Coordinates of C-alpha atoms (C1' of nucleotides) in Angstrom, one line a residue:
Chain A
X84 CA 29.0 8.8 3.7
X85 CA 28.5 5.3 4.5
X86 CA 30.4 4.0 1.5
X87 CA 31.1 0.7 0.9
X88 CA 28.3 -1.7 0.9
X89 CA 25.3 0.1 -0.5
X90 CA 26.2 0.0 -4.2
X91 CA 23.5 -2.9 -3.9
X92 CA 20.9 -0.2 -3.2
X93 CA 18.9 2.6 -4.5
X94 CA 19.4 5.5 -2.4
X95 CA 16.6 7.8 -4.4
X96 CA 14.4 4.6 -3.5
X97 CA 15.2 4.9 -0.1
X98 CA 14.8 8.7 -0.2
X99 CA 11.4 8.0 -1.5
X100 CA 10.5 5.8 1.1
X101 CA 11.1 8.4 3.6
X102 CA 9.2 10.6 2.1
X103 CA 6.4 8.3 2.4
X104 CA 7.4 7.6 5.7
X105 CA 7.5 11.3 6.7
X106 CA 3.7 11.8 5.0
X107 CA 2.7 8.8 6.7
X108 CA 3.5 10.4 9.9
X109 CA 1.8 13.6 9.5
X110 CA -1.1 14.1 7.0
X111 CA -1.2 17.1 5.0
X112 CA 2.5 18.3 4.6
X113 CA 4.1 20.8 2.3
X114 CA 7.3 20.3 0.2
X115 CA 9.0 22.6 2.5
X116 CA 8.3 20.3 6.0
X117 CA 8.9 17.0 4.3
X118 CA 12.2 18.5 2.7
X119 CA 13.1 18.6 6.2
X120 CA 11.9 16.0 7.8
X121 CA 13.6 13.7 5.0
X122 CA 16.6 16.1 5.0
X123 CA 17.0 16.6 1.5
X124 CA 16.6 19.7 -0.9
X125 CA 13.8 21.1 -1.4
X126 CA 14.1 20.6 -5.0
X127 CA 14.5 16.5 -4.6
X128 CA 11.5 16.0 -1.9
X129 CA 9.5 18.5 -5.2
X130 CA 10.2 16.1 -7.6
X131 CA 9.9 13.2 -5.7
X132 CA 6.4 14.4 -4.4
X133 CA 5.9 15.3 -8.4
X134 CA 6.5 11.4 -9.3
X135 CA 4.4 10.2 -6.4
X136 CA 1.7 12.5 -7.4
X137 CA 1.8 11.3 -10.9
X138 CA 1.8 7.6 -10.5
X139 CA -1.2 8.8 -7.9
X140 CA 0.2 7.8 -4.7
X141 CA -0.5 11.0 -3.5
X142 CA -3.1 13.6 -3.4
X143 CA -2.7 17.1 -3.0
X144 CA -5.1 19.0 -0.6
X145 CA -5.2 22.5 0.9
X146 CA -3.3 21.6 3.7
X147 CA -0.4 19.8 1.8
X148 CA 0.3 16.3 0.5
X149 CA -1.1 13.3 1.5
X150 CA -1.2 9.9 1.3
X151 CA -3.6 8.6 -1.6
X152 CA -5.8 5.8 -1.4
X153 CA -3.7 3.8 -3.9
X154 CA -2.1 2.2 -1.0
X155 CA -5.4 0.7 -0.2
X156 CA -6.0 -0.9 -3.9
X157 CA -2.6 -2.1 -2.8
X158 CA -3.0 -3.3 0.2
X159 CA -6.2 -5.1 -0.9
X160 CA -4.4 -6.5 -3.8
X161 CA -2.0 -8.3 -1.0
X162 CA -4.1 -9.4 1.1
X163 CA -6.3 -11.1 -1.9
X164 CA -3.3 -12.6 -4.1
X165 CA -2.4 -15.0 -0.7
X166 CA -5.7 -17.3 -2.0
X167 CA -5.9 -18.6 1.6
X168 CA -6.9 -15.3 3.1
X169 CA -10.3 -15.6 1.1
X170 CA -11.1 -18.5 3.7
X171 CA -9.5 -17.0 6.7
X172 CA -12.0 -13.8 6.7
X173 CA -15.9 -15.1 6.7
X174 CA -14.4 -17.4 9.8
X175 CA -13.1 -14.2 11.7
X176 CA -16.2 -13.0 11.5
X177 CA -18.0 -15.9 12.3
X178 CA -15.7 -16.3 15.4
X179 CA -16.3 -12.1 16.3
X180 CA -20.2 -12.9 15.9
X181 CA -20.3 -16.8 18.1
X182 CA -18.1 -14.7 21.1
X183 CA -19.5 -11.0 20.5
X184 CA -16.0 -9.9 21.1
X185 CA -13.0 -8.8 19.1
X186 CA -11.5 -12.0 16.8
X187 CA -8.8 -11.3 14.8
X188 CA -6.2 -13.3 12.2
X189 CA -2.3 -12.1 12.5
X190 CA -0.3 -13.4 9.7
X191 CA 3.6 -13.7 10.4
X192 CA 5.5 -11.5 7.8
X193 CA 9.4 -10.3 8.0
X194 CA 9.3 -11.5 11.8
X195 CA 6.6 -9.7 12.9
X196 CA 2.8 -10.2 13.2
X197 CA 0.3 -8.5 10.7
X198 CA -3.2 -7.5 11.9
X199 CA -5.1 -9.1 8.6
X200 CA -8.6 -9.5 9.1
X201 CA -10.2 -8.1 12.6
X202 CA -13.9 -8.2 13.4
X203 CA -15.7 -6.9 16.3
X204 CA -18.8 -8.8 17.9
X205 CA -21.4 -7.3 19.8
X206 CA -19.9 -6.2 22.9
X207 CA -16.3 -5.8 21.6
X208 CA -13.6 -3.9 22.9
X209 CA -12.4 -1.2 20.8
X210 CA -9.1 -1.1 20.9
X211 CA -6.4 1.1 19.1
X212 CA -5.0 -1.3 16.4
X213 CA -5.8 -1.3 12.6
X214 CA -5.8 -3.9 9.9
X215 CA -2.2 -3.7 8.4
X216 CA -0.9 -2.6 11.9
X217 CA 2.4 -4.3 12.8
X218 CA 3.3 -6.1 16.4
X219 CA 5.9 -8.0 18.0
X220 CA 4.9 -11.9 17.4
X221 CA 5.4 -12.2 21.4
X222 CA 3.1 -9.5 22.3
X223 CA -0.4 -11.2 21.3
X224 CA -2.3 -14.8 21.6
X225 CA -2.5 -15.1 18.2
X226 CA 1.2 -14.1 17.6
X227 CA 2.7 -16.3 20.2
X228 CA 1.0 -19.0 18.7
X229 CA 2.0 -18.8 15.4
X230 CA 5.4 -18.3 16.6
X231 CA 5.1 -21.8 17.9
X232 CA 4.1 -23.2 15.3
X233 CA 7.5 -22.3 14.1
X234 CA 10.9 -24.4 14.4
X235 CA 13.1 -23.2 17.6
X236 CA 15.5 -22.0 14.7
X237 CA 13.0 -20.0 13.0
X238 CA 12.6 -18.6 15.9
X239 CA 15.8 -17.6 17.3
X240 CA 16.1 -15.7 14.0
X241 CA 13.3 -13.7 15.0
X242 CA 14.3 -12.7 18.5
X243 CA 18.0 -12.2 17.2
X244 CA 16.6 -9.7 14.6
X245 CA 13.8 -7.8 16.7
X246 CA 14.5 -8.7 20.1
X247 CA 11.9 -9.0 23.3
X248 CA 11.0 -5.5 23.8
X249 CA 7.7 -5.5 26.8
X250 CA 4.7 -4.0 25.6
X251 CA 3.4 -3.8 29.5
X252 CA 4.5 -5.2 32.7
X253 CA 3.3 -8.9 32.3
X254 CA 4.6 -9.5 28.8
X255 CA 7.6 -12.0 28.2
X256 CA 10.9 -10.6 27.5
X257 CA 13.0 -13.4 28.6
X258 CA 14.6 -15.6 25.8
X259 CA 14.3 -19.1 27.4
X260 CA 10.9 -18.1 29.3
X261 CA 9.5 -17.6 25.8
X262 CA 10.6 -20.6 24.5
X263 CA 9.3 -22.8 27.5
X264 CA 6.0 -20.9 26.7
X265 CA 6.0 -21.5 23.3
X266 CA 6.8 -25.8 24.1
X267 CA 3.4 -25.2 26.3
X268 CA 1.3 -23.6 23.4
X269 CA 2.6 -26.8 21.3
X270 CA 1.5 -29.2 23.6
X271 CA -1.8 -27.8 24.8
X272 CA -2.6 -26.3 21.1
X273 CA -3.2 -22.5 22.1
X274 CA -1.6 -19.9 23.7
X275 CA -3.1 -17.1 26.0
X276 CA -2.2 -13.4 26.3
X277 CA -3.0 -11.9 29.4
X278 CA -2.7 -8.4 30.1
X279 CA 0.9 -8.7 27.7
X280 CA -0.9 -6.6 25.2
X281 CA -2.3 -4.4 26.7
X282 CA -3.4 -4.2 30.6
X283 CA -6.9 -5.7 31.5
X284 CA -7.1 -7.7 27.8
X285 CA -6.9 -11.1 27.6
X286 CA -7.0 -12.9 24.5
X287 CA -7.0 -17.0 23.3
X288 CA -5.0 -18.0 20.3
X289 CA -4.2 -20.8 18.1
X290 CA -2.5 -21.3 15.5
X291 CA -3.6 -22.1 11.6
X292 CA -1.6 -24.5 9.2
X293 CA -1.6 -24.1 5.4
X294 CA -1.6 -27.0 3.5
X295 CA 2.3 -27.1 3.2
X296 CA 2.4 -27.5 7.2
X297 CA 3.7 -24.0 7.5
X298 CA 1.8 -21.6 9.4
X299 CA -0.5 -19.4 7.6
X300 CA -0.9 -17.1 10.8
X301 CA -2.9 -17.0 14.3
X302 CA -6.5 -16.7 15.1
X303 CA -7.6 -15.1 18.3
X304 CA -10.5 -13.9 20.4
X305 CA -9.6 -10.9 22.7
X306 CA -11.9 -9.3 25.4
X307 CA -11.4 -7.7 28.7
X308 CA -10.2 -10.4 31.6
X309 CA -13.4 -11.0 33.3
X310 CA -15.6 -11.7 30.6
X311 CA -12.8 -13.8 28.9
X312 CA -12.6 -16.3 32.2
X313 CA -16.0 -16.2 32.0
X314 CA -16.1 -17.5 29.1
X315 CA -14.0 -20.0 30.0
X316 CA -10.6 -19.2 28.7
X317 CA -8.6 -22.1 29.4
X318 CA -11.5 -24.6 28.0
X319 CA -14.1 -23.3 25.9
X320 CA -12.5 -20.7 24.1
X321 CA -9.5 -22.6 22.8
X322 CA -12.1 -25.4 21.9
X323 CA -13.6 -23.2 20.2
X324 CA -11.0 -21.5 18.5
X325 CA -9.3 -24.9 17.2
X326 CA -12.7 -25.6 15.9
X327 CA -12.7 -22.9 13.6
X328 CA -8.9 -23.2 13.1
X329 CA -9.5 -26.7 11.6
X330 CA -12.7 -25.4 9.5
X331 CA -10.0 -23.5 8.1
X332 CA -7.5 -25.6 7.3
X333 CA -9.7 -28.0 5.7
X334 CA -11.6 -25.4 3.5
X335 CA -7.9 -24.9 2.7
X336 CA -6.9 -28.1 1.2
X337 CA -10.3 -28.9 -0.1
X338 CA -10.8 -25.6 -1.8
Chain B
X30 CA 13.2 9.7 -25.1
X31 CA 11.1 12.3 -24.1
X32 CA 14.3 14.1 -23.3
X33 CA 12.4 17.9 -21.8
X34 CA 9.8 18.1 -19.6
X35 CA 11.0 15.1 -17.0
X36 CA 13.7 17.2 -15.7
X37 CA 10.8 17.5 -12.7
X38 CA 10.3 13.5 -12.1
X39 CA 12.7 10.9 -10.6
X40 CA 13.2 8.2 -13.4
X41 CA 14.4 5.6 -10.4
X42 CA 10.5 6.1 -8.8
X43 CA 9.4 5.7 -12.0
X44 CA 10.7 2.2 -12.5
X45 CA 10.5 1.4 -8.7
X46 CA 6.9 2.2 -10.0
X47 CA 6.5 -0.4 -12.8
X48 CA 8.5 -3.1 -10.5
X49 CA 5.6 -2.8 -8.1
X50 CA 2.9 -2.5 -10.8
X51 CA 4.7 -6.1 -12.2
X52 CA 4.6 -7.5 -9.2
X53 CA 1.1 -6.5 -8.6
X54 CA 0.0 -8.1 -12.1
X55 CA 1.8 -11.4 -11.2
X56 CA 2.9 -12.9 -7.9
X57 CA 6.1 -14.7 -7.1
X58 CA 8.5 -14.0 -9.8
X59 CA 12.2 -13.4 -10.3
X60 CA 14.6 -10.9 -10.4
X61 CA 14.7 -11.8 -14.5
X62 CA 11.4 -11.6 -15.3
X63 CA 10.9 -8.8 -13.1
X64 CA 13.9 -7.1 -15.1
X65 CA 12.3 -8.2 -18.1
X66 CA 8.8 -7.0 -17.9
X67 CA 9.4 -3.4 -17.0
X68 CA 12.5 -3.0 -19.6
X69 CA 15.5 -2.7 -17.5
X70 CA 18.5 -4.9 -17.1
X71 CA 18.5 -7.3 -14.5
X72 CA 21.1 -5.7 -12.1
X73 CA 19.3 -2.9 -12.0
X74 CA 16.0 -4.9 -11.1
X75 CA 17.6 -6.4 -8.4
X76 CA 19.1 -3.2 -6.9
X77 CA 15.5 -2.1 -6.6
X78 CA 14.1 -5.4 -5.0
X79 CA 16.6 -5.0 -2.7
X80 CA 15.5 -1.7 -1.4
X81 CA 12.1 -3.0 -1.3
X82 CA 13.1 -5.8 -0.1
X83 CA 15.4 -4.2 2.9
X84 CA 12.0 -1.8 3.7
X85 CA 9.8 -5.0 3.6
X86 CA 7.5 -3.8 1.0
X87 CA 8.3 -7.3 -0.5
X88 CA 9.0 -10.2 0.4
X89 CA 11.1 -13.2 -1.1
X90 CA 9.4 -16.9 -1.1
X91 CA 9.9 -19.9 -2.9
X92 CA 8.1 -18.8 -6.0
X93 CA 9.7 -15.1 -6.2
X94 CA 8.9 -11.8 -4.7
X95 CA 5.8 -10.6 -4.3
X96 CA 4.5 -7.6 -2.7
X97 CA 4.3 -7.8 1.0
X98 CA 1.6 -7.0 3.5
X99 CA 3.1 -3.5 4.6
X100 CA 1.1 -2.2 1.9
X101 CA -1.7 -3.3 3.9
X102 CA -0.4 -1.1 6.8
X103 CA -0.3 1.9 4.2
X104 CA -3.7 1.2 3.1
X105 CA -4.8 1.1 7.0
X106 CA -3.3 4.0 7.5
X107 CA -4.8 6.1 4.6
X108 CA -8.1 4.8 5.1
X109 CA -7.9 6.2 9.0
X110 CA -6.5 9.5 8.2
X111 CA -9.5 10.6 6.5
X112 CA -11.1 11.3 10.1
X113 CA -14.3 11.3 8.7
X114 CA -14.3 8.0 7.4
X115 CA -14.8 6.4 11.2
X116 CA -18.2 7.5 10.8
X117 CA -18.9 6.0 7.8
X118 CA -17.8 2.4 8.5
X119 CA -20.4 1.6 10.7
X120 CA -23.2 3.2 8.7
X121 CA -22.0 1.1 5.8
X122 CA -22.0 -1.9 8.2
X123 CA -26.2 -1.2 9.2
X124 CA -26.7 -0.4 5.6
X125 CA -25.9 -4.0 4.7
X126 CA -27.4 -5.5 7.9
X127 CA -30.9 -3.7 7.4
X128 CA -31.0 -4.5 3.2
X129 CA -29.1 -7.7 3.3
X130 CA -27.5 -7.1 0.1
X131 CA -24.3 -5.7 -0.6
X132 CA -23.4 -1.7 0.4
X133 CA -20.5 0.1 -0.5
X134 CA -18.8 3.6 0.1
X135 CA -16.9 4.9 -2.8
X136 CA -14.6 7.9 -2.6
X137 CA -13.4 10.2 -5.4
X138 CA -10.0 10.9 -5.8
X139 CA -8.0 11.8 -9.0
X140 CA -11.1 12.1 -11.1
X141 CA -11.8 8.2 -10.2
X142 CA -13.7 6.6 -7.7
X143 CA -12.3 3.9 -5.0
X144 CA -13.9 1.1 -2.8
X145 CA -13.6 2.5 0.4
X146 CA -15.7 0.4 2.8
X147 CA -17.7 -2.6 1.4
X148 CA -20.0 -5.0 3.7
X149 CA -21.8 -7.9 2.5
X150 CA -25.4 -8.2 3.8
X151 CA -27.2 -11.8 4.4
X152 CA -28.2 -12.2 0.6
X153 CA -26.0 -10.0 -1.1
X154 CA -24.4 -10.9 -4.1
X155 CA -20.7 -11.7 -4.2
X156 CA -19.1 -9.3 -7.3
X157 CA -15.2 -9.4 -7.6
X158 CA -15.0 -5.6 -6.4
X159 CA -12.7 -5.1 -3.7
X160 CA -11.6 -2.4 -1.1
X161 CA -9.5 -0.2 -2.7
X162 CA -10.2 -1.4 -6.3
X163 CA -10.6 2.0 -8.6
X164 CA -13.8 2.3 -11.0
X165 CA -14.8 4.9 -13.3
X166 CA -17.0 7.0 -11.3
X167 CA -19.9 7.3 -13.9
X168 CA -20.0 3.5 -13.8
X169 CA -21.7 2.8 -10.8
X170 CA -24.8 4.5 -8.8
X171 CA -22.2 6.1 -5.6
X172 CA -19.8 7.4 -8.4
X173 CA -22.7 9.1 -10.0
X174 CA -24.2 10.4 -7.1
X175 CA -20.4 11.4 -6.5
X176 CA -20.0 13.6 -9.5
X177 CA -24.0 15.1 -9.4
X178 CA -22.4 17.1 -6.2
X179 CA -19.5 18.3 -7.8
X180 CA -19.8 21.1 -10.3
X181 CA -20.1 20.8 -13.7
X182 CA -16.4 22.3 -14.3
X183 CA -15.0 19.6 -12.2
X184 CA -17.0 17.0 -13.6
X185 CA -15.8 17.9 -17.2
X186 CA -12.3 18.1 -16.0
X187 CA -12.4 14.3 -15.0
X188 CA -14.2 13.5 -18.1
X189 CA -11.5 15.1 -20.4
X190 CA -9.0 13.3 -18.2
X191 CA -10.5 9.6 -18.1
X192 CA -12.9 9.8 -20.6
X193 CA -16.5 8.0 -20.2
X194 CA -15.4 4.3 -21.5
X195 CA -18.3 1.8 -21.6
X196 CA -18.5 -1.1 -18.6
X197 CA -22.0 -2.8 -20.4
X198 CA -23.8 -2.4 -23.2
X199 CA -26.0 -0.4 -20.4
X200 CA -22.9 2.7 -19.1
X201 CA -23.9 6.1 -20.3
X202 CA -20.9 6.9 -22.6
X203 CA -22.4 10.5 -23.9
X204 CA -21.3 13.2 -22.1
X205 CA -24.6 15.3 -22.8
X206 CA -26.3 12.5 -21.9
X207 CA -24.1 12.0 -18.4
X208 CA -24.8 15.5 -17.6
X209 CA -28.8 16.0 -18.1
X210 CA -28.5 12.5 -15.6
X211 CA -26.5 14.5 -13.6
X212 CA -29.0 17.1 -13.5
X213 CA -31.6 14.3 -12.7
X214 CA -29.7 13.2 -9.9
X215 CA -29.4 16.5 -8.5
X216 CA -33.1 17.0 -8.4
X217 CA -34.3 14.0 -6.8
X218 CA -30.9 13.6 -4.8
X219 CA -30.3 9.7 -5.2
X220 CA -28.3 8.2 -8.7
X221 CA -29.7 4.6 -9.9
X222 CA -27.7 2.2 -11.8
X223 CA -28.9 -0.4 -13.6
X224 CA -27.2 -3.2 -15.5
X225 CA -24.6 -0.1 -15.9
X226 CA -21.6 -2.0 -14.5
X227 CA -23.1 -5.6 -14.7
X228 CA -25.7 -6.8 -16.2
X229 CA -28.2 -7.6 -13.8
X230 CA -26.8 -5.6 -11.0
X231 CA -28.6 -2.8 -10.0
X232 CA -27.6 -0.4 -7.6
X233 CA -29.0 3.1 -5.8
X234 CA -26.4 5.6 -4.9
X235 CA -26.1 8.9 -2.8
X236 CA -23.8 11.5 -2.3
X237 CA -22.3 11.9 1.6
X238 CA -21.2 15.4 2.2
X239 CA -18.0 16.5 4.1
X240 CA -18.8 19.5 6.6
X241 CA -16.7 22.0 4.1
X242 CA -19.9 21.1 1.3
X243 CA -17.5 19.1 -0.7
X244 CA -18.2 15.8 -1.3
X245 CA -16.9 12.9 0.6
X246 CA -17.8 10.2 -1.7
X247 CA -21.0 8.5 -2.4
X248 CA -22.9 5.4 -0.4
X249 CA -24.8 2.8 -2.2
X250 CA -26.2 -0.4 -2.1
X251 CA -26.4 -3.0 -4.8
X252 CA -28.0 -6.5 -5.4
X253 CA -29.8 -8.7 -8.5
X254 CA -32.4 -6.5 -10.6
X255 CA -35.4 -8.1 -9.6
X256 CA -34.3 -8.2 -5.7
X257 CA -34.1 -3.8 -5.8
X258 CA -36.9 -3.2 -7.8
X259 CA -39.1 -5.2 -4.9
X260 CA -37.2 -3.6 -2.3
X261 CA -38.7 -0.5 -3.6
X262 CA -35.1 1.0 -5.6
X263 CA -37.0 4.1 -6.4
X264 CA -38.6 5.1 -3.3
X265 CA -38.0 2.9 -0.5
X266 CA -34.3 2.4 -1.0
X267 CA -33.5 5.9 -2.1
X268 CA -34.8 6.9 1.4
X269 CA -32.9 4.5 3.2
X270 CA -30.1 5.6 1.9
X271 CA -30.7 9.4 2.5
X272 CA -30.8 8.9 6.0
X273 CA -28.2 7.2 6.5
X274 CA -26.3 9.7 4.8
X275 CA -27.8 12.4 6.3
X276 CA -26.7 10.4 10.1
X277 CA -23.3 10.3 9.0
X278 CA -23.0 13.8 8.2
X279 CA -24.5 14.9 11.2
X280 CA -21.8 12.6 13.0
X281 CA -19.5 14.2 11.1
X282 CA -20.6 17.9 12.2
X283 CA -20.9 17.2 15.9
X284 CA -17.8 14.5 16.6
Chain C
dT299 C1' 3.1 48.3 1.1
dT300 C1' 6.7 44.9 3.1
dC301 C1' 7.9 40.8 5.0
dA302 C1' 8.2 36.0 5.5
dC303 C1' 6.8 32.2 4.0
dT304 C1' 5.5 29.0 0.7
dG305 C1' 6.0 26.1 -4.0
dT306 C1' 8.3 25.9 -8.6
dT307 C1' 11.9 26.2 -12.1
dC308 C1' 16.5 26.5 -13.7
dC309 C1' 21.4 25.2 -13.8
dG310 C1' 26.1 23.3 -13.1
dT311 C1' 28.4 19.6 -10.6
dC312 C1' 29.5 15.1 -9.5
dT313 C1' 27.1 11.6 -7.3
dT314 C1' 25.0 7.3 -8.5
dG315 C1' 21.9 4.7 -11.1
dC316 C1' 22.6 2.2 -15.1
dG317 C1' 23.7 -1.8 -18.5
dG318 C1' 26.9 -5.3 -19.6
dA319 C1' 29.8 -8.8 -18.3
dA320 C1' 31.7 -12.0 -15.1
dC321 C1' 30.5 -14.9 -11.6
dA322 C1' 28.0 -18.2 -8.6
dA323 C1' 24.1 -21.1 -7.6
dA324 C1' 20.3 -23.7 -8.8
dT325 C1' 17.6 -26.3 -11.9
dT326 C1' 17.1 -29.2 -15.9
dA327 C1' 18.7 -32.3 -19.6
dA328 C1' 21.1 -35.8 -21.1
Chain D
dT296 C1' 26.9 -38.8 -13.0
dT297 C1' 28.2 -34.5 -16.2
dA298 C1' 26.8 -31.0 -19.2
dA299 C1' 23.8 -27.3 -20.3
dT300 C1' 20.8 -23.7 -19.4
dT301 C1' 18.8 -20.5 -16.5
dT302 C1' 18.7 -18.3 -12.4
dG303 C1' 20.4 -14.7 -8.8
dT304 C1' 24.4 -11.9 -7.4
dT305 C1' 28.6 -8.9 -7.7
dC306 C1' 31.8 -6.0 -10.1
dC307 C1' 33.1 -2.1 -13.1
dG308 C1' 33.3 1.9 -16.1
dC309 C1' 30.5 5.6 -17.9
dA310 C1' 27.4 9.2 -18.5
dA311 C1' 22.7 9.9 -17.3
dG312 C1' 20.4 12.2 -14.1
dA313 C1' 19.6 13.1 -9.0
dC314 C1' 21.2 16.4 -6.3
dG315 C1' 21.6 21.2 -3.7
dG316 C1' 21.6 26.0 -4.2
dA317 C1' 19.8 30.0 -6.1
dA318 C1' 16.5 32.6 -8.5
dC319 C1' 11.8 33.1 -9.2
dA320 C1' 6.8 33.3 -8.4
dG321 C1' 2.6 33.0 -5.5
dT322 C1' 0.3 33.5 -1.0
dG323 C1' -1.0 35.3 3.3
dA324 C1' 0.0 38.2 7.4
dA325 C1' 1.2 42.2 9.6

DNA sequence: TTCACTGTTCCGTCTTGCGGAACAAATTAA
DNA sequence: TTAATTTGTTCCGCAAGACGGAACAGTGAA
């Protein structure tokens, strides 16, 4: 087919990552539907499914194949081996429990943000995303400002590779608008989202600094726009949320 | 090697497989020790990392690859396919809030038992379990309580596959012994652990059931000996714990 | 019963994953 | 600085093995 340039690839990798792909989209799937979904043989998405079930990444229910809860051990295991996570979380909650609403910490990973710790206060909002859940850096608070955090450079790479896309009506999607944003956030030291998420959600973001002066990720505090200008978004909030972004940082270095 | 009864696997998920499991045991490292670790030459390690690495299942920094947080996505994404586990979050949350100590949710799968939802109460002690960590299910008081609802045939299957390995001088190891505790269990409806997977640790355990009258997993909470035996770990706790369980699986019947 | 659908196993073909070597790039030694 | 060693990357030829298709075996519905 396409074939030149993938002899540096494993295409029975890839095959098995659509698989997982295809099971992640629809729980409880027979060999028959994922065969086709994939678009392989039945025989190949059988002994695929046979290797995944052996190696336990898979169960096997009445309804069909699903996902096994390996992936969480794994996806514990990452979040644990980056050391500074393990000061990152009991300050998330910390933040969810001062505010009552939702605080969260997005890490930056391949370009795009990573919902890593989230924490909902008292009166939170419940919204729809998930620890592990990916976004576009431009989309939230905490994104945007770990985005600025970030050389111009760094930057440009990001936009070139997943673009502006909106989200709703009021978020950025021009290039030099963004970037003009992004010079604010450095200057002030946060960066607000409002309504670019999702309409009637503001949130406050800032950015935290690992010890090697890159950024680790963004810390935010999201709630519903009039309680956050109550709560004094443009003043107290950030204050607040540099607070704990420092706490952070030096529980960081002085671990 | 074993040249017959593989014809059914996929030899290139078996290595992609050990690659992740390397990378799991040790973060940041090459394409050459990678290569060298699972026994394969290096070219075709970095084939694989490339895959992963083009799927972002890795990532590349100074010190090596190392697995990258899309496995925290998959683990998201398992945990909130199981619809009923929404209802147990919260109940886990109160559990911890109301004790202070630390409660837990472990659910079974492939014969083991996995760290589902774990919340930290004002007090609680800090043990290195984690979410999605896997334990031997007749080594704590929720795994116990796990296997006491299954039936005896299953519980004997999981014992031929995993055996009954000891954790502390304190872990039941004897089957007959396992199942007249078991029995016990079944009687009185609660499992107790003591000193079984650490020494000093006790812990109370109950079984959750799903709506089909298979079990969901088990709910327990844990803290130093002489904290639960004040607390009242054989009648006060154990009652606790039954209502809560029974509130979740009366959310679970009427959501 | 038959039918239509599953999941599983077998087999022959040829794709493609594999190791080894050559290369390039980076780090260390001298 | 150069030399030496180790790293990551690319190329190539071969045969291991992944592949699709077909035959088979359960399962449930009509």
């Amino acid at each position: 087919m396409n074939g030149d340039r993938d002899r540096e690839l494993i295409q029975s990798d890839e095959t098995l990552f659509a698989i997982i792909d295809a099971l992640k989209q629809s729980d409880g799937v027979g060999v028959s539907q994922v065969a086709s979904a994939v678009g392989v043989s039945k025989s190949t998405a059988h002994r695929h499914l046979s290797t995944l079930l052996k190696h336990q990444y898979v169960v096997r229910t009445a309804s069909g194949y699903r996902l096994g809860l390996r992936f969480l051990d794994l996806g514990g295991h990452v979040r644990e081996q980056y050391p500074s996570f393990a000061d990152v979380e009991p300050k998330v909650t910390e933040l969810a429990e001062t505010t009552g609403e939702l605080a969260q910490f997005i890490a930056p990973e391949h370009g795009k943000g990573i919902f890593v710790f989230r924490r909902t206060g008292e009166k939170a909002v419940r919204t729809e995303a998930r620890v592990g859940k990916r976004v576009f850096l431009h989309h939230t608070a905490a994104g945007k400002a770990t985005l600025a955090a970030m050389s111009d450079e760094t930057v440009s790479e990001i936009i070139d590779r997943w673009g502006l896309p909106a989200k709703t009506d009021a978020t950025t999607t021009d290039r030099d608008a963004l970037f003009s944003e992004l010079n604010l956030i450095r200057d002030r030291g946060f960066a607000i989202d409002a309504d670019e998420h999702l309409t009637g959600l503001w949130s406050v973001g800032c950015p935290v600094m690992a010890t090697d002066d890159r950024v680790l990720g963004g810390i935010s505090v999201a709630g519903p726009r009039h309680r956050m200008k109550d709560a004094g978004i443009e003043s107290a909030l950030p204050e607040l949320l540099q607070a704990i972004a420092s706490e952070i940082e030096l529980n960081i270095t002085y671990r």
